[in-house]
PDB file of C-alpha atoms and ligand atoms in Angstrom:
ATOM      1  CA  MET D  21       0.941 -47.442 -43.389  1.00 51.00           C
ATOM      2  CA  THR D  22       1.604 -45.057 -40.491  1.00 75.00           C
ATOM      3  CA  GLY D  23       5.035 -43.712 -41.510  1.00 94.00           C
ATOM      4  CA  TYR D  24       6.500 -45.495 -38.460  1.00 98.00           C
ATOM      5  CA  ARG D  25       9.675 -47.451 -39.157  1.00 98.00           C
ATOM      6  CA  GLY D  26      11.694 -48.996 -36.378  1.00 98.00           C
ATOM      7  CA  ARG D  27      14.735 -51.188 -36.306  1.00 98.00           C
ATOM      8  CA  PHE D  28      16.688 -53.558 -34.152  1.00 98.00           C
ATOM      9  CA  ALA D  29      20.448 -53.262 -34.791  1.00 98.00           C
ATOM     10  CA  PRO D  30      22.527 -55.897 -32.909  1.00 98.00           C
ATOM     11  CA  THR D  31      26.236 -56.202 -33.119  1.00 97.00           C
ATOM     12  CA  PRO D  32      26.870 -59.942 -33.924  1.00 97.00           C
ATOM     13  CA  SER D  33      29.718 -60.372 -31.409  1.00 94.00           C
ATOM     14  CA  GLY D  34      27.838 -63.241 -29.985  1.00 95.00           C
ATOM     15  CA  ALA D  35      24.284 -64.607 -29.456  1.00 96.00           C
ATOM     16  CA  LEU D  36      21.456 -62.649 -28.069  1.00 97.00           C
ATOM     17  CA  HIS D  37      20.864 -62.698 -24.240  1.00 96.00           C
ATOM     18  CA  PHE D  38      18.109 -61.391 -22.088  1.00 95.00           C
ATOM     19  CA  GLY D  39      19.281 -57.732 -22.276  1.00 95.00           C
ATOM     20  CA  SER D  40      19.230 -57.793 -26.135  1.00 96.00           C
ATOM     21  CA  LEU D  41      15.754 -59.407 -25.943  1.00 97.00           C
ATOM     22  CA  ILE D  42      14.458 -56.389 -24.046  1.00 97.00           C
ATOM     23  CA  ALA D  43      15.831 -53.990 -26.771  1.00 97.00           C
ATOM     24  CA  ALA D  44      14.515 -56.242 -29.575  1.00 98.00           C
ATOM     25  CA  LEU D  45      11.036 -56.719 -27.976  1.00 98.00           C
ATOM     26  CA  GLY D  46      10.649 -53.075 -26.936  1.00 98.00           C
ATOM     27  CA  SER D  47      11.359 -51.837 -30.436  1.00 98.00           C
ATOM     28  CA  PHE D  48       9.275 -54.626 -32.116  1.00 98.00           C
ATOM     29  CA  LEU D  49       6.221 -53.827 -29.944  1.00 98.00           C
ATOM     30  CA  ASP D  50       6.474 -50.086 -30.373  1.00 98.00           C
ATOM     31  CA  ALA D  51       6.552 -50.635 -34.179  1.00 98.00           C
ATOM     32  CA  ARG D  52       3.835 -53.184 -34.357  1.00 98.00           C
ATOM     33  CA  HIS D  53       1.567 -51.252 -31.964  1.00 98.00           C
ATOM     34  CA  ALA D  54       1.918 -48.234 -34.248  1.00 98.00           C
ATOM     35  CA  GLY D  55       1.129 -50.437 -37.295  1.00 98.00           C
ATOM     36  CA  GLY D  56       4.565 -49.716 -38.510  1.00 98.00           C
ATOM     37  CA  GLU D  57       7.531 -51.547 -40.004  1.00 98.00           C
ATOM     38  CA  TRP D  58      10.346 -53.181 -38.070  1.00 98.00           C
ATOM     39  CA  LEU D  59      13.613 -53.724 -39.823  1.00 98.00           C
ATOM     40  CA  LEU D  60      16.727 -55.753 -38.795  1.00 98.00           C
ATOM     41  CA  ARG D  61      20.183 -54.421 -39.242  1.00 98.00           C
ATOM     42  CA  ILE D  62      23.210 -56.482 -38.342  1.00 98.00           C
ATOM     43  CA  GLU D  63      26.078 -54.073 -37.281  1.00 98.00           C
ATOM     44  CA  ASP D  64      29.007 -56.088 -38.286  1.00 97.00           C
ATOM     45  CA  LEU D  65      31.469 -53.280 -38.690  1.00 97.00           C
ATOM     46  CA  ASP D  66      34.296 -55.009 -36.805  1.00 96.00           C
ATOM     47  CA  PRO D  67      34.939 -58.375 -38.293  1.00 93.00           C
ATOM     48  CA  PRO D  68      37.379 -59.593 -35.678  1.00 93.00           C
ATOM     49  CA  ARG D  69      34.713 -58.994 -32.952  1.00 93.00           C
ATOM     50  CA  CYS D  70      32.013 -60.903 -35.011  1.00 94.00           C
ATOM     51  CA  PRO D  71      32.548 -64.732 -34.936  1.00 94.00           C
ATOM     52  CA  PRO D  72      31.301 -66.536 -38.086  1.00 93.00           C
ATOM     53  CA  GLY D  73      27.797 -67.750 -37.611  1.00 96.00           C
ATOM     54  CA  ALA D  74      26.770 -65.214 -34.875  1.00 97.00           C
ATOM     55  CA  ALA D  75      24.563 -63.231 -37.225  1.00 97.00           C
ATOM     56  CA  ASP D  76      22.729 -66.381 -38.225  1.00 98.00           C
ATOM     57  CA  THR D  77      22.327 -67.415 -34.639  1.00 98.00           C
ATOM     58  CA  ILE D  78      20.697 -64.043 -33.958  1.00 98.00           C
ATOM     59  CA  LEU D  79      18.262 -64.437 -36.889  1.00 98.00           C
ATOM     60  CA  HIS D  80      17.360 -67.832 -35.665  1.00 98.00           C
ATOM     61  CA  GLN D  81      16.792 -66.543 -31.944  1.00 98.00           C
ATOM     62  CA  LEU D  82      14.613 -63.787 -33.201  1.00 98.00           C
ATOM     63  CA  GLU D  83      12.478 -66.139 -35.180  1.00 98.00           C
ATOM     64  CA  ALA D  84      12.142 -68.438 -32.175  1.00 98.00           C
ATOM     65  CA  PHE D  85      10.783 -65.444 -30.256  1.00 98.00           C
ATOM     66  CA  GLY D  86       8.290 -64.538 -33.020  1.00 98.00           C
ATOM     67  CA  LEU D  87      10.026 -61.339 -33.759  1.00 98.00           C
ATOM     68  CA  HIS D  88       9.774 -61.295 -37.565  1.00 98.00           C
ATOM     69  CA  TRP D  89      11.259 -58.442 -39.379  1.00 98.00           C
ATOM     70  CA  ASP D  90      10.141 -56.743 -42.521  1.00 98.00           C
ATOM     71  CA  GLY D  91      12.178 -56.845 -45.730  1.00 98.00           C
ATOM     72  CA  PRO D  92      15.701 -58.151 -46.289  1.00 98.00           C
ATOM     73  CA  VAL D  93      18.241 -58.169 -43.413  1.00 98.00           C
ATOM     74  CA  TYR D  94      20.602 -55.157 -43.809  1.00 97.00           C
ATOM     75  CA  TYR D  95      24.311 -55.659 -43.197  1.00 97.00           C
ATOM     76  CA  GLN D  96      26.820 -52.869 -42.353  1.00 98.00           C
ATOM     77  CA  HIS D  97      29.837 -54.735 -43.792  1.00 94.00           C
ATOM     78  CA  ASP D  98      29.134 -53.671 -47.329  1.00 90.00           C
ATOM     79  CA  ARG D  99      28.156 -50.035 -46.614  1.00 97.00           C
ATOM     80  CA  GLY D 100      31.700 -48.556 -46.725  1.00 97.00           C
ATOM     81  CA  PRO D 101      31.091 -46.294 -49.800  1.00 98.00           C
ATOM     82  CA  ALA D 102      28.029 -44.606 -48.033  1.00 98.00           C
ATOM     83  CA  TYR D 103      30.124 -44.025 -44.885  1.00 98.00           C
ATOM     84  CA  ALA D 104      33.025 -42.635 -46.961  1.00 98.00           C
ATOM     85  CA  TRP D 105      30.692 -40.191 -48.724  1.00 98.00           C
ATOM     86  CA  ALA D 106      29.355 -39.031 -45.315  1.00 98.00           C
ATOM     87  CA  LEU D 107      32.921 -38.568 -44.058  1.00 98.00           C
ATOM     88  CA  GLU D 108      33.733 -36.450 -47.145  1.00 98.00           C
ATOM     89  CA  GLN D 109      30.754 -34.152 -46.462  1.00 98.00           C
ATOM     90  CA  LEU D 110      31.954 -33.678 -42.903  1.00 98.00           C
ATOM     91  CA  VAL D 111      35.622 -32.974 -44.016  1.00 98.00           C
ATOM     92  CA  ALA D 112      34.385 -30.550 -46.565  1.00 98.00           C
ATOM     93  CA  GLN D 113      32.553 -28.610 -43.819  1.00 97.00           C
ATOM     94  CA  GLY D 114      35.658 -28.696 -41.441  1.00 97.00           C
ATOM     95  CA  LEU D 115      33.689 -30.971 -39.025  1.00 98.00           C
ATOM     96  CA  ALA D 116      36.026 -34.024 -39.326  1.00 98.00           C
ATOM     97  CA  TYR D 117      39.812 -34.225 -38.857  1.00 98.00           C
ATOM     98  CA  PRO D 118      42.591 -36.762 -38.963  1.00 98.00           C
ATOM     99  CA  CYS D 119      44.027 -37.718 -35.515  1.00 98.00           C
ATOM    100  CA  SER D 120      47.191 -39.521 -34.656  1.00 98.00           C
ATOM    101  CA  CYS D 121      46.729 -39.479 -30.837  1.00 97.00           C
ATOM    102  CA  SER D 122      46.537 -42.826 -28.920  1.00 96.00           C
ATOM    103  CA  ARG D 123      44.211 -43.421 -26.018  1.00 94.00           C
ATOM    104  CA  GLN D 124      47.488 -43.766 -23.957  1.00 96.00           C
ATOM    105  CA  GLN D 125      48.595 -40.141 -24.701  1.00 96.00           C
ATOM    106  CA  TRP D 126      45.372 -38.648 -23.327  1.00 96.00           C
ATOM    107  CA  ARG D 127      44.677 -41.025 -20.433  1.00 96.00           C
ATOM    108  CA  ASP D 128      44.692 -38.159 -17.939  1.00 96.00           C
ATOM    109  CA  HIS D 129      41.750 -36.566 -19.582  1.00 95.00           C
ATOM    110  CA  ALA D 130      38.143 -37.550 -19.331  1.00 94.00           C
ATOM    111  CA  ILE D 131      37.555 -36.917 -23.054  1.00 95.00           C
ATOM    112  CA  TYR D 132      39.970 -36.502 -25.956  1.00 96.00           C
ATOM    113  CA  PRO D 133      41.235 -32.867 -25.639  1.00 95.00           C
ATOM    114  CA  GLY D 134      41.194 -32.168 -29.432  1.00 96.00           C
ATOM    115  CA  TRP D 135      44.970 -31.827 -30.026  1.00 97.00           C
ATOM    116  CA  CYS D 136      44.888 -32.771 -33.558  1.00 98.00           C
ATOM    117  CA  ARG D 137      41.971 -30.411 -34.460  1.00 97.00           C
ATOM    118  CA  THR D 138      44.016 -27.925 -36.541  1.00 95.00           C
ATOM    119  CA  ARG D 139      46.714 -30.405 -37.638  1.00 95.00           C
ATOM    120  CA  PRO D 140      47.679 -34.091 -36.654  1.00 96.00           C
ATOM    121  CA  CYS D 141      50.248 -34.122 -33.907  1.00 96.00           C
ATOM    122  CA  GLU D 142      52.206 -36.982 -35.853  1.00 96.00           C
ATOM    123  CA  PRO D 143      50.988 -36.831 -39.462  1.00 96.00           C
ATOM    124  CA  ASP D 144      53.181 -39.827 -40.445  1.00 97.00           C
ATOM    125  CA  LYS D 145      51.534 -42.207 -37.927  1.00 96.00           C
ATOM    126  CA  PRO D 146      48.342 -44.051 -38.780  1.00 97.00           C
ATOM    127  CA  LEU D 147      45.377 -41.642 -38.595  1.00 98.00           C
ATOM    128  CA  ALA D 148      41.933 -41.920 -37.238  1.00 98.00           C
ATOM    129  CA  TRP D 149      39.163 -39.463 -38.167  1.00 98.00           C
ATOM    130  CA  ARG D 150      37.241 -37.600 -35.457  1.00 98.00           C
ATOM    131  CA  LEU D 151      34.165 -35.317 -35.269  1.00 98.00           C
ATOM    132  CA  ARG D 152      34.482 -31.766 -34.217  1.00 97.00           C
ATOM    133  CA  SER D 153      32.010 -31.957 -31.314  1.00 96.00           C
ATOM    134  CA  ASP D 154      32.595 -28.256 -30.538  1.00 95.00           C
ATOM    135  CA  LEU D 155      31.224 -26.995 -33.811  1.00 94.00           C
ATOM    136  CA  GLY D 156      27.931 -27.624 -35.595  1.00 91.00           C
ATOM    137  CA  LEU D 157      24.861 -28.415 -33.526  1.00 94.00           C
ATOM    138  CA  ASN D 158      25.499 -27.167 -29.942  1.00 91.00           C
ATOM    139  CA  PRO D 159      24.188 -27.695 -27.400  1.00 94.00           C
ATOM    140  CA  VAL D 160      22.438 -30.959 -28.331  1.00 96.00           C
ATOM    141  CA  VAL D 161      18.940 -31.016 -27.010  1.00 97.00           C
ATOM    142  CA  TRP D 162      16.277 -33.527 -27.722  1.00 97.00           C
ATOM    143  CA  HIS D 163      13.289 -35.273 -26.078  1.00 97.00           C
ATOM    144  CA  ASP D 164      13.644 -38.903 -25.130  1.00 98.00           C
ATOM    145  CA  ARG D 165      10.120 -40.499 -24.969  1.00 98.00           C
ATOM    146  CA  LEU D 166      10.941 -42.168 -21.567  1.00 98.00           C
ATOM    147  CA  PHE D 167      13.769 -40.046 -20.062  1.00 97.00           C
ATOM    148  CA  GLY D 168      12.429 -36.674 -21.204  1.00 98.00           C
ATOM    149  CA  GLU D 169      14.462 -33.642 -22.123  1.00 98.00           C
ATOM    150  CA  GLN D 170      18.077 -34.336 -22.893  1.00 97.00           C
ATOM    151  CA  HIS D 171      20.829 -31.690 -22.949  1.00 96.00           C
ATOM    152  CA  PHE D 172      24.370 -32.130 -23.795  1.00 95.00           C
ATOM    153  CA  ALA D 173      27.101 -29.388 -23.864  1.00 92.00           C
ATOM    154  CA  PRO D 174      30.129 -29.816 -26.101  1.00 82.00           C
ATOM    155  CA  THR D 175      32.526 -29.844 -23.254  1.00 86.00           C
ATOM    156  CA  GLU D 176      31.052 -33.123 -22.062  1.00 89.00           C
ATOM    157  CA  LEU D 177      31.048 -34.793 -25.490  1.00 92.00           C
ATOM    158  CA  GLY D 178      34.542 -35.111 -26.835  1.00 94.00           C
ATOM    159  CA  ASP D 179      35.492 -35.595 -30.476  1.00 97.00           C
ATOM    160  CA  VAL D 180      34.235 -39.102 -31.184  1.00 97.00           C
ATOM    161  CA  VAL D 181      36.026 -41.412 -33.653  1.00 98.00           C
ATOM    162  CA  LEU D 182      34.334 -41.705 -37.018  1.00 98.00           C
ATOM    163  CA  LYS D 183      36.774 -43.978 -38.683  1.00 98.00           C
ATOM    164  CA  ARG D 184      39.437 -45.955 -36.827  1.00 98.00           C
ATOM    165  CA  LYS D 185      43.212 -46.000 -37.454  1.00 97.00           C
ATOM    166  CA  ASP D 186      42.921 -49.577 -38.769  1.00 97.00           C
ATOM    167  CA  GLY D 187      40.436 -48.307 -41.384  1.00 97.00           C
ATOM    168  CA  LEU D 188      37.303 -49.727 -39.784  1.00 97.00           C
ATOM    169  CA  TRP D 189      34.213 -47.451 -39.630  1.00 98.00           C
ATOM    170  CA  ALA D 190      33.110 -46.531 -36.235  1.00 98.00           C
ATOM    171  CA  TYR D 191      29.624 -46.999 -34.790  1.00 98.00           C
ATOM    172  CA  GLN D 192      28.494 -43.362 -34.537  1.00 98.00           C
ATOM    173  CA  LEU D 193      28.964 -42.615 -38.245  1.00 98.00           C
ATOM    174  CA  ALA D 194      27.616 -45.923 -39.403  1.00 98.00           C
ATOM    175  CA  VAL D 195      24.478 -45.937 -37.163  1.00 98.00           C
ATOM    176  CA  THR D 196      23.663 -42.301 -38.311  1.00 98.00           C
ATOM    177  CA  VAL D 197      24.025 -43.005 -42.018  1.00 98.00           C
ATOM    178  CA  ASP D 198      22.120 -46.312 -41.853  1.00 98.00           C
ATOM    179  CA  ASP D 199      19.228 -44.982 -39.719  1.00 98.00           C
ATOM    180  CA  ALA D 200      18.758 -42.380 -42.348  1.00 98.00           C
ATOM    181  CA  ALA D 201      19.311 -44.678 -45.262  1.00 98.00           C
ATOM    182  CA  GLN D 202      16.735 -47.160 -43.902  1.00 98.00           C
ATOM    183  CA  GLY D 203      14.191 -44.322 -43.229  1.00 98.00           C
ATOM    184  CA  ILE D 204      14.018 -45.094 -39.449  1.00 98.00           C
ATOM    185  CA  SER D 205      11.442 -42.838 -37.750  1.00 98.00           C
ATOM    186  CA  ASP D 206      11.844 -44.238 -34.267  1.00 98.00           C
ATOM    187  CA  VAL D 207      14.999 -45.637 -32.485  1.00 98.00           C
ATOM    188  CA  VAL D 208      14.130 -47.921 -29.458  1.00 98.00           C
ATOM    189  CA  ARG D 209      17.227 -49.244 -27.703  1.00 98.00           C
ATOM    190  CA  GLY D 210      18.999 -49.683 -24.449  1.00 96.00           C
ATOM    191  CA  HIS D 211      19.773 -46.778 -22.025  1.00 96.00           C
ATOM    192  CA  ASP D 212      23.569 -47.470 -22.397  1.00 95.00           C
ATOM    193  CA  LEU D 213      23.223 -45.693 -25.783  1.00 97.00           C
ATOM    194  CA  LEU D 214      21.478 -42.669 -24.608  1.00 97.00           C
ATOM    195  CA  ASP D 215      24.700 -40.712 -24.117  1.00 96.00           C
ATOM    196  CA  ASN D 216      25.723 -41.743 -27.649  1.00 97.00           C
ATOM    197  CA  THR D 217      22.773 -39.972 -29.106  1.00 98.00           C
ATOM    198  CA  PRO D 218      24.210 -36.471 -29.050  1.00 97.00           C
ATOM    199  CA  TRP D 219      26.918 -37.343 -31.490  1.00 98.00           C
ATOM    200  CA  GLN D 220      24.319 -39.095 -33.649  1.00 98.00           C
ATOM    201  CA  ARG D 221      22.167 -35.788 -33.492  1.00 98.00           C
ATOM    202  CA  GLN D 222      25.258 -33.721 -34.434  1.00 98.00           C
ATOM    203  CA  LEU D 223      26.026 -36.027 -37.376  1.00 98.00           C
ATOM    204  CA  GLN D 224      22.349 -35.738 -38.591  1.00 98.00           C
ATOM    205  CA  HIS D 225      22.413 -32.025 -38.403  1.00 98.00           C
ATOM    206  CA  ALA D 226      25.720 -31.861 -40.212  1.00 98.00           C
ATOM    207  CA  LEU D 227      24.671 -34.293 -42.996  1.00 98.00           C
ATOM    208  CA  GLY D 228      21.310 -32.886 -43.384  1.00 98.00           C
ATOM    209  CA  LEU D 229      19.526 -36.090 -42.244  1.00 98.00           C
ATOM    210  CA  PRO D 230      16.210 -36.420 -40.551  1.00 97.00           C
ATOM    211  CA  GLU D 231      16.017 -36.860 -36.815  1.00 97.00           C
ATOM    212  CA  PRO D 232      14.268 -39.922 -35.533  1.00 98.00           C
ATOM    213  CA  ARG D 233      12.457 -40.053 -32.351  1.00 98.00           C
ATOM    214  CA  TYR D 234      14.195 -41.727 -29.407  1.00 98.00           C
ATOM    215  CA  LEU D 235      13.002 -44.113 -26.755  1.00 98.00           C
ATOM    216  CA  HIS D 236      15.725 -45.486 -24.420  1.00 98.00           C
ATOM    217  CA  LEU D 237      14.827 -48.526 -22.427  1.00 97.00           C
ATOM    218  CA  PRO D 238      16.169 -49.494 -18.891  1.00 94.00           C
ATOM    219  CA  LEU D 239      19.315 -51.406 -19.311  1.00 93.00           C
ATOM    220  CA  ILE D 240      19.265 -54.976 -17.853  1.00 90.00           C
ATOM    221  CA  VAL D 241      22.280 -55.652 -15.599  1.00 90.00           C
ATOM    222  CA  ASN D 242      23.508 -58.540 -13.653  1.00 89.00           C
ATOM    223  CA  ALA D 243      23.709 -58.977  -9.847  1.00 86.00           C
ATOM    224  CA  SER D 244      27.047 -57.039  -9.969  1.00 87.00           C
ATOM    225  CA  GLY D 245      25.570 -54.175 -11.959  1.00 87.00           C
ATOM    226  CA  GLN D 246      27.218 -55.070 -15.279  1.00 90.00           C
ATOM    227  CA  LYS D 247      25.529 -54.955 -18.675  1.00 88.00           C
ATOM    228  CA  LEU D 248      24.823 -58.539 -19.740  1.00 88.00           C
ATOM    229  CA  SER D 249      27.226 -59.587 -22.329  1.00 79.00           C
ATOM    230  CA  LYS D 250      29.116 -62.596 -23.602  1.00 75.00           C
ATOM    231  CA  GLN D 251      32.157 -61.571 -21.641  1.00 78.00           C
ATOM    232  CA  ASN D 252      30.296 -61.826 -18.354  1.00 82.00           C
ATOM    233  CA  LEU D 253      28.668 -65.032 -19.459  1.00 81.00           C
ATOM    234  CA  ALA D 254      25.115 -63.935 -19.976  1.00 88.00           C
ATOM    235  CA  PRO D 255      23.374 -67.058 -21.179  1.00 93.00           C
ATOM    236  CA  ALA D 256      22.246 -67.069 -24.921  1.00 96.00           C
ATOM    237  CA  LEU D 257      18.528 -66.871 -25.527  1.00 96.00           C
ATOM    238  CA  PRO D 258      17.046 -70.355 -26.143  1.00 95.00           C
ATOM    239  CA  VAL D 259      15.380 -71.364 -29.268  1.00 97.00           C
ATOM    240  CA  ALA D 260      13.277 -74.302 -27.959  1.00 96.00           C
ATOM    241  CA  ASP D 261       9.652 -73.254 -27.682  1.00 96.00           C
ATOM    242  CA  ALA D 262       9.289 -74.501 -24.050  1.00 96.00           C
ATOM    243  CA  ALA D 263      12.110 -72.301 -22.874  1.00 97.00           C
ATOM    244  CA  VAL D 264      11.143 -69.321 -25.109  1.00 97.00           C
ATOM    245  CA  ARG D 265       7.606 -68.948 -23.528  1.00 97.00           C
ATOM    246  CA  PRO D 266       8.498 -68.076 -20.028  1.00 96.00           C
ATOM    247  CA  LEU D 267      11.387 -65.958 -21.060  1.00 97.00           C
ATOM    248  CA  LEU D 268       9.255 -63.858 -23.385  1.00 98.00           C
ATOM    249  CA  TYR D 269       6.791 -63.477 -20.445  1.00 98.00           C
ATOM    250  CA  GLN D 270       9.603 -62.425 -18.171  1.00 97.00           C
ATOM    251  CA  ALA D 271      10.719 -59.800 -20.751  1.00 97.00           C
ATOM    252  CA  LEU D 272       7.145 -58.318 -20.860  1.00 98.00           C
ATOM    253  CA  VAL D 273       7.275 -58.137 -17.124  1.00 97.00           C
ATOM    254  CA  ALA D 274      10.724 -56.396 -17.234  1.00 96.00           C
ATOM    255  CA  LEU D 275       9.237 -53.896 -19.667  1.00 97.00           C
ATOM    256  CA  ASP D 276       6.515 -53.236 -17.068  1.00 97.00           C
ATOM    257  CA  GLN D 277       3.773 -54.222 -19.311  1.00 98.00           C
ATOM    258  CA  LYS D 278       1.980 -56.126 -16.603  1.00 97.00           C
ATOM    259  CA  PRO D 279       0.931 -59.109 -18.677  1.00 98.00           C
ATOM    260  CA  PRO D 280      -1.859 -61.184 -17.100  1.00 97.00           C
ATOM    261  CA  VAL D 281      -0.432 -64.443 -15.312  1.00 96.00           C
ATOM    262  CA  THR D 282      -2.467 -66.662 -17.594  1.00 95.00           C
ATOM    263  CA  LEU D 283      -0.397 -65.489 -20.526  1.00 96.00           C
ATOM    264  CA  ARG D 284       2.632 -67.070 -19.131  1.00 93.00           C
ATOM    265  CA  LEU D 285       1.681 -70.377 -20.579  1.00 88.00           C
ATOM    266  CA  GLY D 286       0.419 -69.001 -23.754  1.00 96.00           C
ATOM    267  CA  THR D 287       2.077 -69.461 -27.112  1.00 98.00           C
ATOM    268  CA  VAL D 288       4.602 -67.007 -28.477  1.00 98.00           C
ATOM    269  CA  GLN D 289       1.952 -65.851 -30.889  1.00 98.00           C
ATOM    270  CA  GLU D 290      -0.535 -65.356 -28.054  1.00 98.00           C
ATOM    271  CA  GLN D 291       1.844 -63.471 -25.978  1.00 98.00           C
ATOM    272  CA  LEU D 292       3.017 -61.258 -28.746  1.00 98.00           C
ATOM    273  CA  ALA D 293      -0.562 -60.553 -29.911  1.00 98.00           C
ATOM    274  CA  TRP D 294      -1.516 -59.428 -26.291  1.00 98.00           C
ATOM    275  CA  ALA D 295       1.642 -57.358 -25.998  1.00 98.00           C
ATOM    276  CA  ILE D 296       1.277 -55.539 -29.256  1.00 98.00           C
ATOM    277  CA  ARG D 297      -2.366 -54.666 -28.468  1.00 98.00           C
ATOM    278  CA  HIS D 298      -1.531 -53.469 -25.055  1.00 98.00           C
ATOM    279  CA  TRP D 299       1.867 -51.831 -25.517  1.00 98.00           C
ATOM    280  CA  GLN D 300       2.316 -48.827 -23.250  1.00 98.00           C
ATOM    281  CA  PRO D 301       5.779 -47.507 -23.165  1.00 98.00           C
ATOM    282  CA  GLN D 302       4.591 -44.877 -20.580  1.00 96.00           C
ATOM    283  CA  ARG D 303       4.257 -47.808 -18.076  1.00 97.00           C
ATOM    284  CA  ILE D 304       8.070 -48.362 -18.197  1.00 97.00           C
ATOM    285  CA  ARG D 305       9.585 -47.201 -14.899  1.00 96.00           C
ATOM    286  CA  ARG D 306      12.174 -44.472 -15.604  1.00 96.00           C
ATOM    287  CA  GLN D 307      15.273 -46.261 -14.554  1.00 93.00           C
ATOM    288  CA  ALA D 308      18.637 -46.303 -16.319  1.00 94.00           C
ATOM    289  CA  GLN D 309      19.332 -49.777 -15.024  1.00 93.00           C
ATOM    290  CA  ARG D 310      17.298 -52.754 -13.944  1.00 88.00           C
ATOM    291  CA  ARG D 311      18.431 -55.976 -12.402  1.00 87.00           C
ATOM    292  CA  GLU D 312      17.760 -59.101 -14.446  1.00 83.00           C
TER     293      GLU D 312
HETATM  294  N1  LIG X  12      24.801 -52.283 -32.403  1.00 70.21           N
HETATM  295  C1  LIG X  12      24.511 -51.577 -31.108  1.00 70.21           C
HETATM  296  C2  LIG X  12      24.578 -52.729 -30.125  1.00 70.21           C
HETATM  297  O1  LIG X  12      24.494 -53.877 -30.388  1.00 70.21           O
HETATM  298  C3  LIG X  12      23.111 -51.067 -31.107  1.00 70.21           C
HETATM  299  C4  LIG X  12      23.053 -49.960 -32.031  1.00 70.21           C
HETATM  300  C5  LIG X  12      21.713 -49.076 -31.814  1.00 70.21           C
HETATM  301  O2  LIG X  12      20.641 -49.666 -31.475  1.00 70.21           O
HETATM  302  O3  LIG X  12      21.859 -47.859 -32.130  1.00 70.21           O
HETATM  303  O4  LIG X  12      24.817 -52.415 -28.905  1.00 70.21           O
END
């Protein structure tokens, strides 16, 4: 055992597409090359956004691509008590506060201006909980394994929501608590989440949690420059072997791993065995976005 533990953490809002394959494959190869573990966490915090069956489809797709995870699948829907405990710690330190403002009210500002910091503007309205991004760890500085030194000042962060007005837990708090609970040493994911990392670093600092290493991968976008998603009709990953093989090869090319052409016709196992042995994240071109 190397102490390396990675994870793939999809939101089951639909089936996986080529963009999610890059994140899954990149984190899988990074973990396996290091001789580490690779865990799967289903981020089903928002039931209305997660159609029934989507999580099972994701599991099935990962298996078809030979991306086998270690241990049981971890689901966020039953983690409420852990998130509530974390929020209590933040409140006790004066780092979280209830907020009644609506997006509409602060629409002329780039980030939420913090109006409810000392007391909610309208305490009788439904309240969300926000993080005091101006207190605690500031500025937020860390080293991304691909994008290098990162530096975020509090004035550009804004007080992110930790718990929504409808009572649902928000991504930043859940992902931070669960990365720690699962003992994740390395987070490998799309570049679209790089600018979410400062809040996660602030939360780790406030809650006394370990800091994972981060590697953000170029985000795959479509011809109009949009992130692939169900909304813009990105095709779901296939599960039939004949369709999986060329797509896996294409994903290795997109990760700049320069697989030999002969591998294109190889089995899923052969492609992955080659890719694990030859994984070199330093080969990935440092681009925030990459055309499909
Ligand atoms: N659940 C997030 C998503 O699907 C990813 C979370 C993460 O990797 O930190 O976009």
